[in-house]
N, CA, C and O atoms as a MOPAC input file, in Angstrom:
PM7 MOZYME 1SCF
protein

 N     90.21600 1   144.06200 1   105.34200 1
 C     90.10800 1   142.50700 1   104.82900 1
 C     91.84800 1   142.49500 1   105.04300 1
 O     92.71400 1   143.36800 1   104.99500 1
 N     91.84400 1   140.92600 1   105.31900 1
 C     93.67500 1   140.97900 1   105.97200 1
 C     94.16900 1   140.50000 1   104.34300 1
 O     93.52500 1   140.06900 1   103.38700 1
 N     95.42700 1   140.76300 1   104.52000 1
 C     96.41400 1   140.31700 1   103.52500 1
 C     96.70000 1   138.71300 1   103.00100 1
 O     96.64300 1   137.88600 1   103.91100 1
 N     96.86300 1   138.42500 1   102.26200 1
 C     97.55900 1   137.29300 1   101.95500 1
 C     98.78600 1   136.29700 1   102.57100 1
 O    100.00300 1   136.35400 1   102.40100 1
 N     97.99300 1   135.40900 1   103.31600 1
 C     98.75000 1   134.84500 1   104.94300 1
 C    100.18200 1   134.51200 1   103.70200 1
 O    101.18200 1   135.12000 1   104.08400 1
 N    100.38600 1   133.86800 1   102.63600 1
 C    102.04700 1   133.26200 1   101.54600 1
 C    102.27200 1   133.59200 1   100.93600 1
 O    101.64500 1   134.65100 1   100.96900 1
 N    102.76500 1   133.59800 1   100.20400 1
 C    104.15900 1   134.60700 1    99.11300 1
 C    103.56100 1   134.08900 1    98.07600 1
 O    103.55300 1   132.92400 1    98.47300 1
 N    103.20800 1   134.06100 1    97.36700 1
 C    103.40800 1   133.24600 1    95.73000 1
 C    104.69300 1   132.70300 1    95.43900 1
 O    105.84100 1   132.89400 1    95.83800 1
 N    104.00900 1   131.81200 1    94.44600 1
 C    105.09000 1   131.18200 1    94.74400 1
 C    106.08300 1   131.78400 1    92.98500 1
 O    105.48900 1   132.50300 1    92.18100 1
 N    107.38100 1   131.36800 1    92.75800 1
 C    108.45000 1   132.48500 1    91.94500 1
 C    107.39900 1   131.82200 1    90.34600 1
 O    106.65900 1   130.85600 1    90.53400 1
 N    107.46100 1   132.32600 1    89.21900 1
 C    107.06600 1   132.08200 1    87.96300 1
 C    108.12100 1   130.86200 1    87.97300 1
 O    109.21600 1   130.67200 1    88.50300 1
 N    107.06600 1   129.96100 1    86.93900 1
 C    107.74500 1   129.17900 1    86.20100 1
 C    108.16400 1   129.47500 1    85.27400 1
 O    107.75100 1   130.20200 1    84.37100 1
 N    110.00900 1   128.32100 1    85.57700 1
 C    110.94000 1   129.07500 1    83.51800 1
 C    110.16600 1   128.12700 1    82.55100 1
 O    110.22700 1   126.93400 1    82.85000 1
 N    109.43000 1   128.46800 1    81.41400 1
 C    109.22500 1   128.21300 1    80.30200 1
 C    109.43500 1   127.89500 1    79.36000 1
 O    108.34900 1   128.03000 1    78.79700 1
 N    110.41500 1   127.34800 1    78.33600 1
 C    109.93800 1   127.64000 1    77.02200 1
 C    109.06000 1   127.21500 1    75.94800 1
 O    108.99300 1   126.07300 1    75.49300 1
 N    108.26000 1   128.43000 1    75.50800 1
 C    107.28100 1   128.27200 1    75.28200 1
 C    107.74400 1   128.73400 1    73.81400 1
 O    107.38300 1   129.88600 1    73.57600 1
 N    108.28000 1   128.26900 1    73.02800 1
 C    108.29300 1   128.55500 1    71.84700 1
 C    108.46000 1   126.58400 1    71.53800 1
 O    107.84600 1   126.05200 1    70.61200 1
 N    109.28200 1   125.86300 1    72.39900 1
 C    108.98600 1   124.22800 1    72.05300 1
 C    107.58500 1   123.72300 1    72.83700 1
 O    107.04700 1   122.62500 1    72.68900 1
 N    107.08100 1   124.96200 1    73.82600 1
 C    105.70800 1   123.98000 1    73.87200 1
 C    104.53400 1   124.99300 1    72.24700 1
 O    103.39000 1   124.68700 1    71.90900 1
 N    105.13700 1   125.76900 1    71.83300 1
 C    104.07200 1   126.16800 1    70.17400 1
 C    104.96300 1   124.80600 1    69.38100 1
 O    104.39200 1   124.09800 1    68.55300 1
 N    105.98600 1   124.65100 1    69.66200 1
 C    106.38300 1   123.88600 1    68.44100 1
 C    105.81500 1   122.06900 1    68.61500 1
 O    105.57200 1   121.33800 1    67.65500 1
 N    105.71700 1   121.69100 1    70.00700 1
 C    105.00800 1   120.78300 1    69.87800 1
 C    103.22900 1   120.21600 1    69.68900 1
 O    102.49700 1   119.29500 1    69.32700 1
 N    103.29200 1   121.50400 1    70.22200 1
 C    101.28900 1   121.93500 1    69.35500 1
 C    101.79800 1   122.13800 1    67.57400 1
 O    101.27300 1   121.31900 1    66.81900 1
 N    102.26300 1   122.63200 1    67.25900 1
 C    102.23800 1   122.87700 1    65.65200 1
 C    102.42800 1   121.07900 1    65.50600 1
 O    101.71200 1   120.47300 1    64.70900 1
 N    103.20400 1   120.52500 1    66.14700 1
 C    103.58000 1   119.10800 1    65.75900 1
 C    102.16500 1   118.33200 1    65.76000 1
 O    101.58400 1   117.81100 1    64.80800 1
 N    101.80100 1   118.40800 1    67.05900 1
 C    100.47600 1   117.62100 1    66.87600 1
 C     99.14300 1   117.59200 1    66.35700 1
 O     98.26500 1   116.74100 1    66.49900 1
 N     99.15100 1   119.30700 1    65.36300 1
 C     98.42400 1   119.69900 1    65.17100 1
 C     98.60200 1   119.23700 1    63.33600 1
 O     97.77800 1   119.19800 1    62.42200 1
 N     99.96000 1   118.96500 1    63.39800 1
 C    100.24500 1   118.19600 1    61.70800 1
 C     99.90600 1   117.05600 1    61.76400 1
 O     99.48300 1   116.77900 1    60.64200 1
 N     99.77200 1   115.48900 1    62.94600 1
 C     99.63600 1   114.21300 1    63.30300 1
 C     98.44500 1   114.66200 1    62.86600 1
 O     98.15700 1   114.38700 1    61.70200 1
 N     97.60000 1   115.35000 1    63.57700 1
 C     96.31100 1   115.35400 1    63.47000 1
 C     95.54200 1   115.92000 1    61.88800 1
 O     94.52300 1   115.58600 1    61.28400 1
 N     96.16700 1   116.49700 1    61.74700 1
 C     95.84400 1   116.96700 1    59.95300 1
 C     95.91700 1   115.63500 1    59.19300 1
 O     94.99300 1   115.06300 1    58.61400 1
 N     98.00100 1   115.01700 1    59.38100 1
 C     97.42500 1   113.80100 1    58.20400 1
 C     96.51000 1   112.96700 1    58.49500 1
 O     95.57300 1   113.14600 1    57.71700 1
 N     96.23500 1   111.89900 1    59.43400 1
 C     95.44300 1   111.31800 1    60.47800 1
 C     94.05800 1   112.00900 1    59.39900 1
 O     94.10200 1   111.63400 1    58.22700 1
 N     93.77700 1   112.24100 1    59.49400 1
 C     92.27100 1   113.39900 1    58.70500 1
 C     92.49600 1   113.28600 1    57.37200 1
 O     91.61400 1   112.74400 1    56.70400 1
 N     93.56100 1   113.70900 1    56.78900 1
 C     93.96200 1   113.64500 1    55.31900 1
 C     93.77300 1   112.42000 1    54.78600 1
 O     93.42800 1   112.41900 1    53.60400 1
 N     93.94600 1   111.00200 1    55.51400 1
 C     94.47400 1   109.88200 1    55.04800 1
 C     93.03200 1   109.15600 1    55.23700 1
 O     92.66300 1   108.22200 1    54.52500 1
 N     92.28200 1   109.70800 1    56.27800 1
 C     91.42900 1   109.12300 1    56.38900 1
 C     89.87600 1   109.72600 1    55.10700 1
 O     88.75300 1   109.26600 1    54.90200 1
 N     90.79900 1   111.16000 1    54.42500 1
 C     89.50100 1   111.74400 1    53.92300 1
 C     87.93000 1   111.49800 1    53.95200 1
 O     87.39300 1   111.06600 1    54.97200 1
 N     87.32600 1   111.74100 1    52.98300 1
 C     85.85600 1   112.20900 1    53.17400 1
 C     84.80300 1   111.36400 1    54.08500 1
 O     83.62800 1   111.67400 1    54.28100 1
 N     85.38700 1   110.39500 1    54.52300 1
 C     84.47200 1   109.77900 1    56.19600 1
 C     84.45300 1   110.79200 1    57.21400 1
 O     83.69900 1   110.63300 1    58.17500 1
 N     85.24600 1   111.90400 1    57.12800 1
 C     85.37000 1   113.04900 1    58.31200 1
 C     84.93400 1   114.27300 1    57.54500 1
 O     84.83400 1   114.29800 1    56.31900 1
 N     84.69400 1   115.24300 1    58.31500 1
 C     83.62300 1   116.40700 1    58.15800 1
 C     84.96800 1   117.35700 1    57.74700 1
 O     85.88300 1   117.44400 1    58.56600 1
 N     85.04000 1   117.97400 1    56.61300 1
 C     86.15200 1   119.62200 1    56.01400 1
 C     86.52600 1   119.98100 1    57.42600 1
 O     87.65200 1   119.94600 1    57.92200 1
 N     85.22000 1   120.38500 1    58.07400 1
 C     85.70800 1   121.27000 1    59.08300 1
 C     86.87700 1   121.07300 1    59.72300 1
 O     87.71100 1   121.97900 1    59.73000 1
 N     87.07500 1   120.08600 1    60.24200 1
 C     87.86800 1   119.42700 1    61.28800 1
 C     89.55900 1   119.63800 1    60.29500 1
 O     90.53200 1   120.35900 1    60.51500 1
 N     89.28600 1   118.72000 1    59.29000 1
 C     90.70500 1   119.48800 1    58.34700 1
 C     91.54100 1   120.80200 1    58.44700 1
 O     92.75700 1   120.96700 1    58.54800 1
 N     90.19100 1   121.94800 1    58.36700 1
 C     90.24900 1   123.40100 1    57.98200 1
 C     90.81000 1   123.87100 1    59.73500 1
 O     91.57500 1   124.82200 1    59.89600 1
 N     90.35000 1   123.14200 1    60.76900 1
 C     90.34400 1   123.34200 1    61.87300 1
 C     92.00600 1   123.41800 1    62.34500 1
 O     92.44300 1   124.32100 1    63.05800 1
 N     92.82100 1   122.31200 1    61.81300 1
 C     93.83400 1   121.78800 1    61.83200 1
 C     94.96700 1   122.68700 1    61.12800 1
 O     95.90000 1   123.22100 1    61.72900 1
 N     94.70100 1   122.76500 1    59.64200 1
 C     94.77200 1   124.01300 1    59.26500 1
 C     95.14400 1   125.58900 1    59.73200 1
 O     96.18800 1   126.23700 1    59.65900 1
 N     93.85400 1   125.88700 1    60.22400 1
 C     94.26100 1   127.29000 1    60.82600 1
 C     94.59600 1   127.54000 1    62.27100 1
 O     94.89100 1   128.65900 1    62.69100 1
 N     94.51400 1   125.98500 1    63.34400 1
 C     95.42100 1   125.65400 1    63.86200 1
 C     97.19900 1   125.90200 1    64.18800 1
 O     97.88100 1   126.35400 1    65.10800 1
 N     97.43800 1   125.26500 1    62.73700 1
 C     98.70300 1   125.54800 1    62.71600 1
 C     99.40300 1   127.35900 1    62.20700 1
 O    100.16900 1   128.13900 1    62.77100 1
 N     98.66200 1   127.39600 1    60.92500 1
 C     98.13100 1   128.99400 1    60.89800 1
 C     99.04000 1   129.77900 1    62.13700 1
 O    100.24300 1   130.04200 1    62.14400 1
 N     97.91400 1   130.06500 1    63.25200 1
 C     98.48800 1   130.83600 1    63.70400 1
 C     99.11800 1   130.57300 1    64.67900 1
 O     99.39800 1   131.33000 1    65.60900 1
 N     99.49600 1   129.03800 1    64.48600 1
 C    100.86100 1   128.83800 1    65.92500 1
 C    102.07200 1   129.31200 1    65.06100 1
 O    103.06200 1   129.71200 1    65.67400 1
 N    102.08700 1   129.30800 1    63.99500 1
 C    103.15500 1   129.54800 1    62.56900 1
 C    103.31000 1   131.51400 1    63.34500 1
 O    104.27400 1   132.10800 1    63.82900 1
 N    101.83700 1   131.94100 1    63.10600 1
 C    101.33000 1   133.36300 1    63.44100 1
 C    102.13500 1   133.49200 1    64.48500 1
 O    103.24100 1   134.00200 1    64.30500 1
 N    101.70300 1   133.01700 1    65.89700 1
 C    102.37300 1   133.42000 1    66.92100 1
 C    103.63000 1   133.67200 1    67.39100 1
 O    103.93500 1   134.57500 1    68.17100 1
 N    104.94800 1   132.19200 1    66.50400 1
 C    105.83600 1   131.84600 1    66.99900 1
 C    106.16800 1   133.55200 1    66.56200 1
 O    106.52100 1   134.27300 1    67.49500 1
 N    106.02400 1   134.34600 1    64.79400 1
 C    106.52000 1   135.99600 1    64.29900 1
 C    105.68700 1   136.61300 1    65.66800 1
 O    106.31000 1   137.67000 1    65.77000 1
 N    105.22100 1   136.62900 1    66.18900 1
 C    104.66200 1   137.88600 1    67.49200 1
 C    105.61000 1   137.53700 1    68.47000 1
 O    106.21100 1   138.44700 1    69.04200 1
 N    105.86000 1   136.26500 1    68.77700 1
 C    106.60300 1   135.38200 1    69.92300 1
 C    108.81200 1   136.65700 1    69.73000 1
 O    109.66500 1   137.27500 1    70.36800 1
 N    108.32700 1   136.08500 1    68.11100 1
 C    110.01600 1   137.06200 1    67.78500 1
 C    110.15400 1   137.85500 1    67.91400 1
 O    111.14600 1   138.07600 1    68.60800 1
 N    109.16500 1   139.39500 1    67.29800 1
 C    108.53600 1   140.53900 1    67.93700 1
 C    108.95100 1   141.07100 1    68.41800 1
 O    109.62500 1   142.07200 1    68.17500 1
 N    108.49100 1   140.21800 1    69.89700 1
 C    108.53700 1   140.71400 1    70.99100 1
 C    109.76400 1   140.48100 1    72.08100 1
 O    109.70100 1   140.51600 1    73.31000 1
 N    111.41100 1   140.11900 1    70.82900 1
 C    111.90300 1   139.07200 1    72.19400 1
 C    111.68000 1   138.05100 1    72.84900 1
 O    112.49000 1   137.62300 1    73.67200 1
 N    110.63500 1   137.53100 1    72.61700 1
 C    110.60200 1   136.11100 1    73.48000 1
 C    111.55900 1   135.18900 1    72.60100 1
 O    112.17000 1   134.51400 1    73.43000 1
 N    111.95600 1   134.85600 1    71.40800 1
 C    112.32300 1   134.21800 1    70.85100 1
 C    114.34500 1   133.92200 1    70.92400 1
 O    114.36100 1   133.89900 1    72.15500 1
 N    115.02400 1   133.82700 1    70.75200 1
 C    116.17200 1   134.01100 1    70.24100 1
 C    116.75500 1   134.16100 1    69.08000 1
 O    116.85300 1   133.15300 1    68.38000 1
 N    117.21700 1   135.27100 1    68.64300 1
 C    117.81300 1   135.45200 1    67.59600 1
 C    118.74500 1   135.10500 1    67.13700 1
 O    119.76500 1   134.99500 1    67.81700 1
 N    118.71600 1   134.82800 1    65.89300 1
 C    119.93200 1   133.43100 1    65.35600 1
 C    121.04600 1   134.27600 1    65.12800 1
 O    121.04200 1   135.49900 1    64.98800 1
 N    121.75800 1   133.68600 1    65.11300 1
 C    123.21900 1   134.61600 1    64.90900 1
 C    124.10500 1   134.21100 1    63.73500 1
 O    124.81600 1   133.21600 1    63.87700 1
 N    124.12100 1   134.69900 1    62.91200 1
 C    124.77800 1   134.13700 1    60.94800 1
 C    125.63400 1   133.42300 1    61.88100 1
 O    125.72800 1   133.35400 1    63.10700 1
 N    126.26700 1   132.87800 1    60.80500 1
 C    127.69200 1   131.39100 1    60.91100 1
 C    128.74800 1   132.63900 1    60.19800 1
 O    128.39300 1   133.47300 1    59.36400 1
 N    130.10500 1   132.48300 1    60.78800 1
 C    131.11300 1   133.33000 1    60.72200 1
 C    131.91700 1   132.08700 1    59.30700 1
 O    132.99800 1   132.36100 1    58.78600 1

């Protein structure tokens, strides 16, 4: 079997914390909309938003433990 003819492209440099925070913001907006709609929507969607926000916050904590997020330095 012949090997690949092209080299793989270099990995993209992505600020994963920003991506996760943007996702949290979108889920929070969806949660607010669902809360404003009240009983006109199924509560499952409200809990889906809450779970997504909670899992994203948990993911940020894991990213910090793995060293993927910069540590905050105390100000002198």
